[in-house]
């Protein structure tokens, strides 16, 4: 309890740093217009990590959630079936009793992180639902089930901006489980779109090869290879994501001729998945601080880029020139004016984090270049400079806060019969 109070105090300090040193720069340079979701107080104060389940339809996402929660025979279990059955985004949370929560009620609750979902409209809120139930796992995490990816149907046909909604959940997730059926590994256009949305979140991605007992054990390595071969062009990382192999439901395993005995393998894989979730729970506050620091770095990069556009505009916008034509020329041909090369010369900027320059064409058509003030204009005698405050947050304040978390006693935080904690600590089950 003392440790939890200290962590809450650290989150209050994190909220203060964000509002004092990061958000002013976000607002000054309209960072949200880059398609980045705003960070709310509820996001910062949320202690529970969010685990997001995504992937093609009929891979067993909902069945897997029911199994992990132990509610396969419960009235509030997720509906499952061979055909696409999940049409809603479903948020599963801890509650005193089992009950459903309508999407509009979920989005209206300012104490939770879902309030910004209202921007996707009534059509989406009717496809959003919450389920509360008393559950050991949900005491520690929030699970989110999503509609399966349909290759033969465009996602915009769902009646709401599916890809934008999915991107919101991806941006707010701490772990992303991409679930596959080993007999359906083909990558189509819509799955490519999904992995494009996952870019920048590679460290959170875990792959799940579900229903693995439906293939002979000697073919498992071939299926592994096929999965990575198909996904290699879509996941641009040196180290591929972890793959959990299993049959995540309580039904007897398929032990047909040639399938071998999967029991020990699947048990170990399930324990490894629970260990990863447990580690996620333990490191939630550290990960949150690291996430906001990374956000601050990207905000600084964005401000420096916009400032360089602005400097270039003022340099070439003479008394005799047409300011609109000058602005359009710079926006359309940033390489001619070495916009990004000049920004890359700053010692604290990585050119590898730069967004596609095309993004800034859209950004400046939403926001006129001359509607911004240069960074030097965001300084005052008493208040200091926005850039200095942001640099201090990145280089001093947030690392100090991270050190405070690391210095806290990392003792057992869970109840004696918590299966996740047991699997992490190695404590034998009784």
Short mmCIF file of C-alpha atoms in Angstrom, two decimals:
data_model
loop_
_atom_site.label_atom_id
_atom_site.label_comp_id
_atom_site.label_asym_id
_atom_site.label_seq_id
_atom_site.Cartn_x
_atom_site.Cartn_y
_atom_site.Cartn_z
CA UNK A 1 0.00 0.00 0.00
CA UNK A 2 2.88 2.39 0.84
CA UNK A 3 4.52 1.63 -2.49
CA UNK A 4 1.25 2.29 -4.31
CA UNK A 5 0.92 5.66 -2.56
CA UNK A 6 4.46 6.53 -3.60
CA UNK A 7 3.72 5.53 -7.18
CA UNK A 8 0.59 7.69 -7.16
CA UNK A 9 2.70 10.58 -5.90
CA UNK A 10 5.16 10.00 -8.75
CA UNK A 11 2.28 10.03 -11.24
CA UNK A 12 1.12 13.37 -9.79
CA UNK A 13 4.63 14.72 -10.40
CA UNK A 14 4.54 13.28 -13.92
CA UNK A 15 1.24 15.05 -14.58
CA UNK A 16 2.75 18.32 -13.34
CA UNK A 17 5.81 17.95 -15.60
CA UNK A 18 3.60 17.21 -18.59
CA UNK A 19 1.33 20.22 -18.04
CA UNK A 20 4.15 22.63 -17.19
CA UNK A 21 6.85 21.60 -19.66
CA UNK A 22 5.41 19.51 -22.52
CA UNK A 23 1.81 20.47 -23.20
CA UNK A 24 2.57 24.21 -23.72
CA UNK A 25 4.85 23.26 -26.62
CA UNK A 26 2.24 20.81 -27.96
CA UNK A 27 -0.34 23.59 -27.96
CA UNK A 28 1.99 26.24 -29.40
CA UNK A 29 2.86 24.08 -32.40
CA UNK A 30 -0.46 22.19 -32.65
CA UNK A 31 1.09 18.78 -32.25
CA UNK A 32 -2.32 17.11 -32.13
CA UNK A 33 -2.83 18.07 -35.79
CA UNK A 34 -0.05 15.58 -36.61
CA UNK A 35 -2.58 12.84 -35.79
CA UNK A 36 -1.16 12.19 -32.34
CA UNK A 37 -3.78 11.56 -29.64
CA UNK A 38 -3.65 14.02 -26.76
CA UNK A 39 -2.42 12.76 -23.39
CA UNK A 40 -5.11 13.25 -20.79
CA UNK A 41 -4.84 13.30 -17.01
CA UNK A 42 -6.72 9.99 -17.01
CA UNK A 43 -4.01 8.51 -19.27
CA UNK A 44 -1.30 9.59 -16.87
CA UNK A 45 -3.06 8.46 -13.70
CA UNK A 46 -4.18 5.10 -15.11
CA UNK A 47 -2.25 2.51 -13.10
CA UNK A 48 -3.44 -0.55 -14.98
CA UNK A 49 -1.78 -1.45 -18.28
CA UNK A 50 -3.95 -2.13 -21.33
CA UNK A 51 -3.59 -5.32 -23.38
CA UNK A 52 -5.03 -5.07 -26.90
CA UNK A 53 -6.05 -8.12 -28.97
CA UNK A 54 -5.99 -7.63 -32.77
CA UNK A 55 -5.74 -9.77 -35.87
CA UNK A 56 -7.75 -11.47 -38.62
CA UNK A 57 -11.24 -12.78 -37.93
CA UNK A 58 -11.76 -16.28 -36.50
CA UNK A 59 -8.27 -16.60 -35.02
CA UNK A 60 -9.66 -17.08 -31.51
CA UNK A 61 -9.12 -13.61 -29.98
CA UNK A 62 -12.39 -13.58 -28.03
CA UNK A 63 -12.03 -17.24 -27.05
CA UNK A 64 -8.52 -16.53 -25.78
CA UNK A 65 -9.77 -13.64 -23.64
CA UNK A 66 -12.53 -15.80 -22.17
CA UNK A 67 -9.94 -18.46 -21.36
CA UNK A 68 -7.45 -16.08 -19.73
CA UNK A 69 -10.24 -14.61 -17.61
CA UNK A 70 -11.69 -18.03 -16.77
CA UNK A 71 -15.19 -17.02 -17.94
CA UNK A 72 -15.76 -19.51 -20.76
CA UNK A 73 -19.01 -20.67 -19.14
CA UNK A 74 -19.98 -17.27 -17.72
CA UNK A 75 -23.00 -15.24 -18.83
CA UNK A 76 -20.70 -12.29 -19.54
CA UNK A 77 -18.25 -14.21 -21.70
CA UNK A 78 -17.43 -12.80 -25.13
CA UNK A 79 -19.45 -14.34 -27.96
CA UNK A 80 -17.37 -16.65 -30.12
CA UNK A 81 -17.88 -18.68 -33.27
CA UNK A 82 -16.40 -19.86 -36.57
CA UNK A 83 -17.82 -16.86 -38.43
CA UNK A 84 -16.97 -13.21 -37.60
CA UNK A 85 -18.88 -12.64 -34.35
CA UNK A 86 -17.11 -9.66 -32.76
CA UNK A 87 -18.46 -6.44 -34.27
CA UNK A 88 -17.69 -4.19 -31.29
CA UNK A 89 -14.65 -2.89 -29.54
CA UNK A 90 -15.05 -4.45 -26.09
CA UNK A 91 -13.26 -3.13 -23.02
CA UNK A 92 -13.06 -5.62 -20.12
CA UNK A 93 -12.49 -4.06 -16.69
CA UNK A 94 -12.59 -4.92 -13.03
CA UNK A 95 -15.92 -4.23 -11.31
CA UNK A 96 -17.76 -5.13 -8.13
CA UNK A 97 -20.34 -7.10 -10.11
CA UNK A 98 -20.91 -8.31 -13.65
CA UNK A 99 -22.50 -5.67 -15.84
CA UNK A 100 -22.38 -4.19 -19.33
CA UNK A 101 -21.49 -0.55 -19.92
CA UNK A 102 -22.72 1.25 -23.04
CA UNK A 103 -20.14 2.96 -25.20
CA UNK A 104 -21.54 6.43 -24.64
CA UNK A 105 -21.36 5.89 -20.86
CA UNK A 106 -17.79 4.60 -21.13
CA UNK A 107 -16.73 7.62 -23.17
CA UNK A 108 -18.49 10.04 -20.81
CA UNK A 109 -16.49 8.85 -17.78
CA UNK A 110 -13.76 11.43 -17.37
CA UNK A 111 -11.93 9.32 -14.79
CA UNK A 112 -11.08 6.71 -17.44
CA UNK A 113 -8.94 7.11 -20.55
CA UNK A 114 -11.81 6.59 -23.02
CA UNK A 115 -13.32 10.09 -23.01
CA UNK A 116 -11.55 11.16 -26.22
CA UNK A 117 -13.28 8.35 -28.13
CA UNK A 118 -16.33 10.61 -28.48
CA UNK A 119 -14.63 12.29 -31.44
CA UNK A 120 -15.30 9.19 -33.58
CA UNK A 121 -19.04 9.83 -33.50
CA UNK A 122 -22.24 8.15 -32.45
CA UNK A 123 -21.87 5.38 -35.03
CA UNK A 124 -18.74 4.18 -33.30
CA UNK A 125 -20.03 4.62 -29.73
CA UNK A 126 -22.81 2.20 -30.65
CA UNK A 127 -20.06 -0.29 -31.52
CA UNK A 128 -18.19 0.27 -28.25
CA UNK A 129 -19.05 -1.60 -25.09
CA UNK A 130 -17.56 -2.17 -21.69
CA UNK A 131 -17.87 -5.24 -19.50
CA UNK A 132 -17.18 -5.05 -15.78
CA UNK A 133 -16.72 -8.13 -13.63
CA UNK A 134 -14.89 -9.19 -10.47
CA UNK A 135 -11.81 -10.97 -11.80
CA UNK A 136 -8.27 -11.58 -10.56
CA UNK A 137 -6.63 -10.71 -13.87
CA UNK A 138 -8.75 -7.59 -14.40
CA UNK A 139 -7.61 -6.31 -11.01
CA UNK A 140 -4.23 -5.87 -12.68
CA UNK A 141 -4.91 -5.15 -16.37
CA UNK A 142 -7.54 -3.91 -18.84
CA UNK A 143 -8.22 -6.16 -21.84
CA UNK A 144 -9.59 -4.88 -25.15
CA UNK A 145 -11.12 -7.14 -27.79
CA UNK A 146 -11.42 -5.81 -31.36
CA UNK A 147 -13.36 -6.81 -34.48
CA UNK A 148 -11.38 -9.13 -36.72
CA UNK A 149 -9.68 -7.86 -39.87
CA UNK A 150 -11.81 -8.77 -42.91
CA UNK A 151 -9.81 -9.03 -46.12
CA UNK A 152 -12.87 -9.21 -48.36
CA UNK A 153 -14.40 -6.05 -46.91
CA UNK A 154 -13.04 -2.54 -46.64
CA UNK A 155 -12.82 -1.39 -43.05
CA UNK A 156 -14.63 1.88 -43.81
CA UNK A 157 -17.74 -0.17 -44.66
CA UNK A 158 -18.27 -0.77 -40.94
CA UNK A 159 -20.14 2.52 -40.52
CA UNK A 160 -17.43 4.31 -38.54
CA UNK A 161 -13.73 5.12 -39.11
CA UNK A 162 -12.45 1.68 -38.11
CA UNK A 163 -8.77 2.28 -38.85
CA UNK A 164 -8.74 5.57 -36.96
CA UNK A 165 -10.43 3.95 -33.96
CA UNK A 166 -8.00 1.02 -34.05
CA UNK A 167 -5.09 3.46 -34.22
CA UNK A 168 -6.41 5.17 -31.07
CA UNK A 169 -6.41 1.86 -29.19
CA UNK A 170 -2.95 0.96 -30.55
CA UNK A 171 -1.60 4.30 -29.35
CA UNK A 172 -3.05 3.71 -25.87
CA UNK A 173 -2.06 0.05 -25.51
CA UNK A 174 0.82 -1.22 -23.37
CA UNK A 175 0.87 -4.68 -24.97
CA UNK A 176 -0.52 -5.60 -28.39
CA UNK A 177 -1.27 -9.28 -29.05
CA UNK A 178 -1.62 -10.00 -32.77
CA UNK A 179 -3.40 -13.35 -32.97
CA UNK A 180 -3.04 -15.72 -35.95
CA UNK A 181 -4.52 -19.06 -36.99
CA UNK A 182 -1.70 -21.32 -38.28
CA UNK A 183 -3.88 -22.43 -41.19
CA UNK A 184 -4.54 -18.82 -42.30
CA UNK A 185 -1.21 -17.04 -42.58
CA UNK A 186 -1.75 -15.18 -45.85
CA UNK A 187 -1.18 -11.45 -45.59
CA UNK A 188 -3.72 -9.35 -47.48
CA UNK A 189 -4.15 -5.62 -47.99
CA UNK A 190 -6.09 -5.01 -44.79
CA UNK A 191 -3.54 -6.87 -42.66
CA UNK A 192 -0.81 -4.76 -44.27
CA UNK A 193 -2.76 -1.67 -43.18
CA UNK A 194 -2.85 -3.03 -39.63
CA UNK A 195 0.92 -3.51 -39.46
CA UNK A 196 1.44 -0.08 -40.95
CA UNK A 197 -0.60 1.26 -38.04
CA UNK A 198 1.59 -0.70 -35.62
CA UNK A 199 4.78 1.06 -36.77
CA UNK A 200 6.38 2.84 -33.86
CA UNK A 201 4.90 0.31 -31.42
CA UNK A 202 7.17 -2.63 -32.23
CA UNK A 203 8.30 -3.07 -28.62
CA UNK A 204 4.70 -3.64 -27.54
CA UNK A 205 3.87 -6.25 -30.19
CA UNK A 206 3.60 -9.95 -29.34
CA UNK A 207 2.46 -12.55 -31.86
CA UNK A 208 0.16 -15.38 -30.86
CA UNK A 209 -0.01 -18.55 -32.97
CA UNK A 210 -3.34 -19.79 -31.64
CA UNK A 211 -5.06 -23.11 -32.45
CA UNK A 212 -1.59 -24.61 -32.88
CA UNK A 213 -2.84 -28.08 -31.94
CA UNK A 214 -4.64 -28.24 -35.29
CA UNK A 215 -1.36 -28.89 -37.13
CA UNK A 216 1.12 -31.77 -36.72
CA UNK A 217 3.94 -30.93 -34.34
CA UNK A 218 6.59 -31.65 -36.98
CA UNK A 219 5.08 -28.89 -39.15
CA UNK A 220 5.32 -26.29 -36.40
CA UNK A 221 8.74 -24.99 -37.48
CA UNK A 222 7.52 -24.67 -41.05
CA UNK A 223 4.53 -22.64 -39.86
CA UNK A 224 6.85 -20.48 -37.75
CA UNK A 225 8.97 -19.83 -40.81
CA UNK A 226 5.95 -19.04 -42.97
CA UNK A 227 4.64 -16.58 -40.37
CA UNK A 228 7.92 -14.66 -40.19
CA UNK A 229 8.39 -14.80 -43.95
CA UNK A 230 4.97 -13.24 -44.51
CA UNK A 231 5.41 -10.60 -41.82
CA UNK A 232 9.06 -9.69 -42.43
CA UNK A 233 8.26 -6.92 -44.96
CA UNK A 234 5.73 -5.45 -42.52
CA UNK A 235 7.79 -5.40 -39.30
CA UNK A 236 10.96 -3.38 -39.78
CA UNK A 237 12.88 -4.41 -36.66
CA UNK A 238 16.18 -6.21 -36.08
CA UNK A 239 14.71 -8.56 -33.48
CA UNK A 240 11.35 -10.08 -34.44
CA UNK A 241 8.47 -10.01 -31.95
CA UNK A 242 8.04 -12.84 -29.46
CA UNK A 243 5.67 -15.57 -30.64
CA UNK A 244 3.48 -17.45 -28.16
CA UNK A 245 2.28 -20.79 -29.47
CA UNK A 246 -0.69 -22.56 -27.98
CA UNK A 247 -4.35 -23.45 -27.96
CA UNK A 248 -5.84 -20.81 -25.73
CA UNK A 249 -9.05 -22.39 -24.56
CA UNK A 250 -9.94 -25.13 -22.08
CA UNK A 251 -11.14 -27.71 -24.62
CA UNK A 252 -9.07 -30.91 -24.99
CA UNK A 253 -6.15 -30.58 -27.39
CA UNK A 254 -6.44 -32.08 -30.83
CA UNK A 255 -4.21 -35.15 -30.69
CA UNK A 256 -4.83 -36.62 -34.10
CA UNK A 257 -2.30 -38.91 -35.69
CA UNK A 258 0.92 -37.05 -36.30
CA UNK A 259 0.09 -34.13 -34.03
CA UNK A 260 2.17 -35.35 -31.10
CA UNK A 261 1.75 -34.15 -27.51
CA UNK A 262 1.61 -30.39 -27.17
CA UNK A 263 0.65 -30.25 -23.49
CA UNK A 264 4.06 -29.34 -22.01
CA UNK A 265 4.89 -26.85 -24.79
CA UNK A 266 1.54 -25.06 -24.52
CA UNK A 267 1.72 -24.93 -20.74
CA UNK A 268 5.15 -23.30 -20.86
CA UNK A 269 4.01 -20.83 -23.52
CA UNK A 270 1.00 -19.85 -21.43
CA UNK A 271 3.22 -19.29 -18.40
CA UNK A 272 5.58 -17.17 -20.52
CA UNK A 273 2.67 -15.03 -21.71
CA UNK A 274 1.47 -14.51 -18.13
CA UNK A 275 5.04 -13.65 -17.11
CA UNK A 276 5.15 -10.96 -19.80
CA UNK A 277 1.84 -9.55 -18.55
CA UNK A 278 3.16 -9.63 -15.00
CA UNK A 279 6.29 -7.75 -16.04
CA UNK A 280 4.07 -5.24 -17.79
CA UNK A 281 2.13 -4.71 -14.56
CA UNK A 282 5.31 -4.33 -12.51
CA UNK A 283 6.82 -1.80 -14.92
CA UNK A 284 3.68 0.19 -15.69
CA UNK A 285 4.81 3.46 -14.10
CA UNK A 286 8.33 3.19 -15.53
CA UNK A 287 6.89 2.53 -18.99
CA UNK A 288 4.51 5.47 -18.61
CA UNK A 289 7.35 7.86 -17.75
CA UNK A 290 9.42 6.51 -20.67
CA UNK A 291 6.42 6.90 -23.00
CA UNK A 292 5.83 10.53 -22.01
CA UNK A 293 9.54 11.27 -22.35
CA UNK A 294 9.48 9.80 -25.86
CA UNK A 295 6.40 11.92 -26.58
CA UNK A 296 8.30 14.99 -25.34
CA UNK A 297 11.21 14.18 -27.67
CA UNK A 298 8.83 13.96 -30.64
CA UNK A 299 7.12 17.22 -29.61
CA UNK A 300 10.53 18.92 -29.50
CA UNK A 301 11.39 17.52 -32.91
CA UNK A 302 8.08 18.75 -34.30
CA UNK A 303 8.60 22.24 -32.84
CA UNK A 304 12.10 22.44 -34.33
CA UNK A 305 10.79 21.38 -37.75
CA UNK A 306 7.94 23.90 -37.71
CA UNK A 307 10.39 26.56 -36.53
CA UNK A 308 12.71 25.78 -39.46
CA UNK A 309 9.83 26.09 -41.91
CA UNK A 310 9.01 29.43 -40.30
CA UNK A 311 12.62 30.67 -40.41
CA UNK A 312 12.83 29.71 -44.07
CA UNK A 313 9.51 31.42 -44.83
CA UNK A 314 10.64 34.71 -43.25
CA UNK A 315 13.97 34.51 -45.07
CA UNK A 316 12.41 34.26 -48.52
CA UNK A 317 9.21 36.23 -47.95
CA UNK A 318 10.41 39.66 -49.03
CA UNK A 319 8.42 42.88 -49.42
CA UNK A 320 8.02 42.24 -53.15
CA UNK A 321 7.08 38.56 -52.97
CA UNK A 322 3.70 36.86 -52.68
CA UNK A 323 3.66 35.30 -49.20
CA UNK A 324 1.20 32.57 -50.19
CA UNK A 325 3.35 31.50 -53.15
CA UNK A 326 6.47 31.50 -50.98
CA UNK A 327 4.77 29.35 -48.35
CA UNK A 328 3.45 26.89 -50.94
CA UNK A 329 6.89 26.57 -52.54
CA UNK A 330 8.54 25.74 -49.21
CA UNK A 331 5.78 23.29 -48.24
CA UNK A 332 5.93 21.45 -51.57
CA UNK A 333 9.74 21.38 -51.83
CA UNK A 334 11.23 21.15 -48.33
CA UNK A 335 14.28 19.30 -49.68
CA UNK A 336 15.19 22.35 -51.81
CA UNK A 337 15.37 24.48 -48.67
CA UNK A 338 17.11 21.73 -46.62
CA UNK A 339 14.43 21.92 -43.93
CA UNK A 340 15.01 18.49 -42.43
CA UNK A 341 18.79 18.49 -42.97
CA UNK A 342 19.10 21.71 -40.98
CA UNK A 343 16.96 20.33 -38.16
CA UNK A 344 19.06 17.14 -38.11
CA UNK A 345 22.12 19.23 -37.19
CA UNK A 346 20.75 19.81 -33.69
CA UNK A 347 22.70 17.64 -31.28
CA UNK A 348 19.59 16.24 -29.57
CA UNK A 349 17.66 15.34 -32.72
CA UNK A 350 17.71 11.97 -34.51
CA UNK A 351 16.97 12.09 -38.22
CA UNK A 352 15.76 8.49 -37.93
CA UNK A 353 12.73 9.70 -35.96
CA UNK A 354 11.65 12.18 -38.64
CA UNK A 355 8.17 11.62 -40.04
CA UNK A 356 7.56 11.44 -43.76
CA UNK A 357 7.86 15.04 -45.11
CA UNK A 358 4.52 14.47 -46.82
CA UNK A 359 2.92 14.66 -43.36
CA UNK A 360 3.94 18.30 -43.12
CA UNK A 361 2.22 19.12 -46.38
CA UNK A 362 -1.05 18.09 -44.78
CA UNK A 363 -0.11 19.84 -41.53
CA UNK A 364 0.58 23.20 -43.19
CA UNK A 365 -2.52 23.06 -45.30
CA UNK A 366 -4.40 22.83 -42.00
CA UNK A 367 -2.21 25.49 -40.35
CA UNK A 368 -0.73 28.40 -42.28
CA UNK A 369 3.02 28.77 -41.77
CA UNK A 370 2.70 32.41 -40.72
CA UNK A 371 0.14 31.49 -38.04
CA UNK A 372 3.00 30.22 -35.86
CA UNK A 373 5.52 32.12 -33.81
CA UNK A 374 9.19 31.22 -33.91
CA UNK A 375 10.70 29.43 -30.92
CA UNK A 376 12.55 32.58 -29.94
CA UNK A 377 9.18 34.28 -29.56
CA UNK A 378 8.08 31.77 -26.94
CA UNK A 379 10.33 33.21 -24.26
CA UNK A 380 9.57 35.62 -21.45
CA UNK A 381 11.59 37.26 -18.70
CA UNK A 382 9.74 35.54 -15.88
CA UNK A 383 8.48 32.38 -17.60
CA UNK A 384 11.64 31.42 -19.46
CA UNK A 385 11.58 29.68 -22.87
CA UNK A 386 9.31 26.81 -23.85
CA UNK A 387 12.22 24.97 -25.49
CA UNK A 388 14.38 25.27 -22.36
CA UNK A 389 11.56 23.88 -20.19
CA UNK A 390 11.02 21.02 -22.61
CA UNK A 391 14.73 20.19 -22.71
CA UNK A 392 14.87 20.24 -18.91
CA UNK A 393 11.92 17.83 -18.73
CA UNK A 394 13.60 15.45 -21.20
CA UNK A 395 17.13 15.61 -19.80
CA UNK A 396 16.55 16.10 -16.07
CA UNK A 397 13.02 15.97 -14.66
CA UNK A 398 11.76 12.76 -16.29
CA UNK A 399 15.00 10.77 -15.77
CA UNK A 400 14.94 11.78 -12.07
CA UNK A 401 11.35 10.61 -11.83
CA UNK A 402 12.32 7.30 -13.43
CA UNK A 403 15.11 6.90 -10.89
CA UNK A 404 12.59 7.40 -8.06
CA UNK A 405 10.51 4.49 -9.37
CA UNK A 406 13.55 2.26 -9.72
CA UNK A 407 14.59 3.04 -6.16
CA UNK A 408 11.26 1.93 -4.71
CA UNK A 409 11.15 -1.48 -3.07
CA UNK A 410 10.13 -3.96 -5.77
CA UNK A 411 8.60 -6.48 -3.35
CA UNK A 412 5.55 -8.66 -3.92
CA UNK A 413 2.60 -6.48 -4.87
CA UNK A 414 0.01 -9.12 -5.46
CA UNK A 415 -2.34 -11.19 -3.39
CA UNK A 416 -1.27 -14.73 -2.39
CA UNK A 417 -3.56 -16.49 -4.89
CA UNK A 418 -2.70 -14.26 -7.85
CA UNK A 419 -1.73 -16.68 -10.62
CA UNK A 420 0.21 -14.08 -12.62
CA UNK A 421 2.46 -13.17 -9.69
CA UNK A 422 3.01 -16.86 -8.89
CA UNK A 423 4.14 -17.58 -12.40
CA UNK A 424 6.60 -14.68 -12.26
CA UNK A 425 8.03 -15.39 -8.84
CA UNK A 426 8.19 -19.15 -9.30
CA UNK A 427 6.05 -19.69 -6.22
CA UNK A 428 4.51 -23.17 -6.35
CA UNK A 429 0.77 -23.33 -6.74
CA UNK A 430 -1.21 -24.82 -3.87
#
